[in-house]
Amino acid sequence: MKNLIALLLFLGAPALIYGQVGREVSGTIKDSTGNSVIAATVKLISSKDSLFTRTDVDGKFVFRNVQSSQFLLSVTSLGYRGFNQRYLFKNATTPLRLDPITLKSQNNLLNEVIVSGTAPVTIKEDTVEYRASDYPVRENSVVEDVIKKLPGVEVDKDGNVTTQGKSITRVRVNGKDFFDGDLKTATQNLPAEIIEKIQIVDDYGDQANASGIRDSDPDKILNITISPNRNKGVIANVIAGGGGDARSGTNTNVQNDGRYQLSGMVQLMDNDRQLSGLINLNNTNASLFDFAGGGNQRGGRFRSGGVGGGSGSGITDTKAGGLNFRDELSKKVSIYGSYSIQNRNTDTYQNSLTQTSGRDTTFSVSNSSIRNSNSINNSHRLNFNLEYKIDSLNYLKVSPSFNYNSTNSDSYNTSVIMERSKQDQNTQSLSDSRSPAIGGDLLYNHRFVKRGRNLSVSFSVNNSNTKNDQDAEDEFRFYNREDLNLYTDSVSNRRIYTNNERFNTETNVTYSEPIGVYSRIDLSYNYNRSSYDNSRITELDGSGGYVPVDSLSNVFDYSFTTNRFGLSYRYDREKLYNFSVGVSAQPSLLEGYSESNDVGVRRKNFNFFPNARFVYNFAKSRSLNINYSGRSSEPSYNQIQPVVDLSNPQRPIVGNPDLKSAFNQTISIRYNNFDPAAGTFFIVGLGGNIINDRITSNLVRYRVPVVRETGTSYNLIQETQYLNVDGYYAANGFYSWSKPFSERKYTLRLNGSANYTNDVSYNDNLENIGKTWSLSQGLRMQINPNENIDITPGASYRHSWVNYSLPTDFDTKNTTWTLDLNARIYFLKTFIFGFDGSKNINKGYSSSITSNPFIINTYLEKQLFNRRGRLRFQGYDLLNEARNVTASTSESGTYMESSTNRLTRYFMFSFAYRLNRFGGVNQSDRGPGGRDGERRREGGFRPEGGPPGGF
């Protein structure tokens, strides 16, 4: 309590001491169309002040510690008339928010400007901003259709978005999470006509955004800004369809008749008050929400493009719904959050081949397996956020959350192991798991009156508990070494009860102190503690029923605690460049105890690592970013438990309590350049990382003699051990280039990447170095000669290979060529023909996996009711060749190929209807052809539509 009182006094005292020094003056600069004026020069002059600043990407400016209540404000920006106005206020210390200032265009300059049809891209440090009006799409398009046109951004067939060599992980609408940041829920449902800007942001977290201290790796997020004239109204759409294919899929032997979809969305918007509802029922592999972080599958939504159908693994029946809300309760308090629920029933068939090198080619192990499984998953997700802007200096955010997942699965796996002799293992498993999780985050930020001085405190607590009950039946078959005839077999029945509970608390404190006009010293402290209570009880079926077996059970608890202290120097010249350099020290403590074996673990560790960041802005459209950071990572539960885990008798795991924390150093360099005159966009990046004391595995294989009545057989055991090794390093590079031609009627895009990894593992106690290369190159052309033709052909190439230092008798080289074509042709005013074709040519895979599918999707659509409705007939995978083929390598020198079933050929009739109403005007009230909301090539919305109104 004393510490809490002292903290409150510390937070409140500066406001009392400095509260009489001056006041904050802020405002917004816009042009006559309502768009923000970026980088406008703003000067504030009085008898006591002479201040200067520039507007940010939202046209905002702020002056702090203004001494006088009478001042002259001057605003200048290229292409606009100058603005000069005197202000007179009463003497006080309360912040002043000036009325928005509108700059008028300077006619003599505008008459000399030639609009080329190219789109300006604003690059500001960690943000790349695109103006949506410069990327025209047809009416009834969704946000994803605009994103596909953005230079430097790629959207795959499943709707996943990548840029600058990284995946987009979250989405925000007007700066706030939409359905907990679920990407495709926003991009595949929100209409394109409501958006004003799209931003790609390097996000370092809420605390870094508030304090300015960035000491971690950023996430890539997408922020969608809604146009002011589209921020008040109603968006509603619904789609219903049914169909199928009575013929069995040749790859899956699954009847594809009985396909259906029913989905809808309603969004009510009243500026800062918004409410959205979504529902989706289908068996076309279309997931509405991404609960597992793996991404949603395409299809089943009201879309102007796309063909529908899912491309995920397995056959899935989904029922999902959710609500998203946002409200500004006052000028100081805002709330937002969402609730989502989803039920998924998935049938999966997988054929895989795993190969592991050994001490010589005769000791290499080949394992081929076939797995059939059915899983039923139920998920709930609830999150809530409250933001309280206490005053101009204090900010508070509270974010509780709750998640619940339950899964019932039934699987059957057949495995054939070849190593000198043959060995089969057939496993049938039934499992039931439940995973509730509850937690919350709290963030408080205090800006002192002195510019640049800042204190930020965050606290989070999270608790999760995973319980899993499993019934497993294993059948082992051993063969004679010489003639591979069946020698003997055995059966094992097990019941496994697993309970894993994790409790985590984290506190982070940062403080910034200015030491000059541009310089700051940043201090940081982080406390993190994770405690785990784990138990795995195994029972075997004996003569008297199921009996607990201590050798197959394990009760083990452990905790990992870190304290990180940081000190850094930051220099910021605002629009020109900024950099920071610093060091961090992190002591850690790992403690654990095994009740099953009465074995304890206690180990201390200490890491010391530097960090650096440099950003240089050559211009608004050109920048250079360099980042260096270090971090440590703890061993996992399976890696440190000091007992043998015999959950799978054929694959025992032996933990190592002496493992150290791994230390990872990462550097990245990125250069962005956009030429507004030519419309050329170019980005290139390089990166690398080195891991010291990397935690890797040692696969030790040995034979165990089994004496039976028929004789002695030998059971092949592959035991996994863990150790720390040095020698891991990786390097990667990527580039993306695009250029429009003929007033954006044609756009050429090139992108490529190269990745190299030098990994170290152990096989049979021998060091095995794996050198992995991956090269890719892509080419894509957007062809839009007129508004009725939209064609996008593309080609890509990917080649990867691995060289191991230990001998192997298998080939790890594989190549994939992909040719694809997406087209939409508009004819007879209200008809649309859509085509989506993709041909994969795979080389280097095993004969049991190889597949070169040619996927053809197509549809014919008739638009109705002034294009508010549409009737569509579509066919998915017309040649019935859909299949997922993948290849991967693991740290243990193991190479795996797999082929998984997909939803194959089916046909569907569907009807969809959309109703959008903004400011009292609905779609039927638009201009000729109902195309009022379509954007012209020179940018901006057409002026028709009437004054704003309510709904």
PDB file of N, CA and C in Angstrom, residues 742 744-746 782-791 937:
ATOM      1  N   SER A 742       0.056   3.634 -68.838  1.00  0.00           N
ATOM      2  CA  SER A 742      -1.150   4.103 -69.540  1.00  0.00           C
ATOM      3  C   SER A 742      -2.254   4.494 -68.562  1.00  0.00           C
ATOM      4  N   ARG A 744      -2.637   3.939 -65.364  1.00  0.00           N
ATOM      5  CA  ARG A 744      -3.007   2.843 -64.471  1.00  0.00           C
ATOM      6  C   ARG A 744      -3.912   1.805 -65.124  1.00  0.00           C
ATOM      7  N   LYS A 745      -3.962   1.774 -66.435  1.00  0.00           N
ATOM      8  CA  LYS A 745      -4.714   0.715 -67.099  1.00  0.00           C
ATOM      9  C   LYS A 745      -3.969  -0.613 -67.009  1.00  0.00           C
ATOM     10  N   TYR A 746      -2.667  -0.543 -66.880  1.00  0.00           N
ATOM     11  CA  TYR A 746      -1.834  -1.741 -66.762  1.00  0.00           C
ATOM     12  C   TYR A 746      -0.828  -1.509 -65.633  1.00  0.00           C
ATOM     13  N   GLN A 782      -1.589  -6.577 -63.832  1.00  0.00           N
ATOM     14  CA  GLN A 782      -2.984  -6.165 -63.736  1.00  0.00           C
ATOM     15  C   GLN A 782      -3.377  -5.460 -65.034  1.00  0.00           C
ATOM     16  N   ILE A 783      -4.424  -5.955 -65.665  1.00  0.00           N
ATOM     17  CA  ILE A 783      -4.859  -5.434 -66.953  1.00  0.00           C
ATOM     18  C   ILE A 783      -6.280  -4.905 -66.809  1.00  0.00           C
ATOM     19  N   ASN A 784      -6.423  -3.578 -66.868  1.00  0.00           N
ATOM     20  CA  ASN A 784      -7.730  -2.923 -66.785  1.00  0.00           C
ATOM     21  C   ASN A 784      -7.851  -1.883 -67.894  1.00  0.00           C
ATOM     22  N   PRO A 785      -7.962  -2.322 -69.163  1.00  0.00           N
ATOM     23  CA  PRO A 785      -8.035  -1.348 -70.261  1.00  0.00           C
ATOM     24  C   PRO A 785      -9.281  -0.479 -70.200  1.00  0.00           C
ATOM     25  N   ASN A 786     -10.352  -0.996 -69.587  1.00  0.00           N
ATOM     26  CA  ASN A 786     -11.559  -0.205 -69.381  1.00  0.00           C
ATOM     27  C   ASN A 786     -12.288  -0.796 -68.181  1.00  0.00           C
ATOM     28  N   GLU A 787     -13.398  -0.170 -67.806  1.00  0.00           N
ATOM     29  CA  GLU A 787     -14.092  -0.583 -66.594  1.00  0.00           C
ATOM     30  C   GLU A 787     -14.785  -1.929 -66.724  1.00  0.00           C
ATOM     31  N   ASN A 788     -14.834  -2.508 -67.914  1.00  0.00           N
ATOM     32  CA  ASN A 788     -15.521  -3.785 -68.106  1.00  0.00           C
ATOM     33  C   ASN A 788     -14.576  -4.980 -68.138  1.00  0.00           C
ATOM     34  N   ILE A 789     -13.290  -4.743 -68.094  1.00  0.00           N
ATOM     35  CA  ILE A 789     -12.321  -5.832 -68.173  1.00  0.00           C
ATOM     36  C   ILE A 789     -11.337  -5.720 -67.016  1.00  0.00           C
ATOM     37  N   ASP A 790     -11.203  -6.780 -66.259  1.00  0.00           N
ATOM     38  CA  ASP A 790     -10.262  -6.842 -65.135  1.00  0.00           C
ATOM     39  C   ASP A 790      -9.590  -8.208 -65.188  1.00  0.00           C
ATOM     40  N   ILE A 791      -8.359  -8.244 -65.676  1.00  0.00           N
ATOM     41  CA  ILE A 791      -7.637  -9.511 -65.869  1.00  0.00           C
ATOM     42  C   ILE A 791      -6.300  -9.421 -65.129  1.00  0.00           C
ATOM     43  N   ARG A 937     -10.664   7.627 -61.618  1.00  0.00           N
ATOM     44  CA  ARG A 937      -9.217   7.401 -61.647  1.00  0.00           C
ATOM     45  C   ARG A 937      -8.449   8.574 -61.057  1.00  0.00           C
TER      46      ARG A 937
END
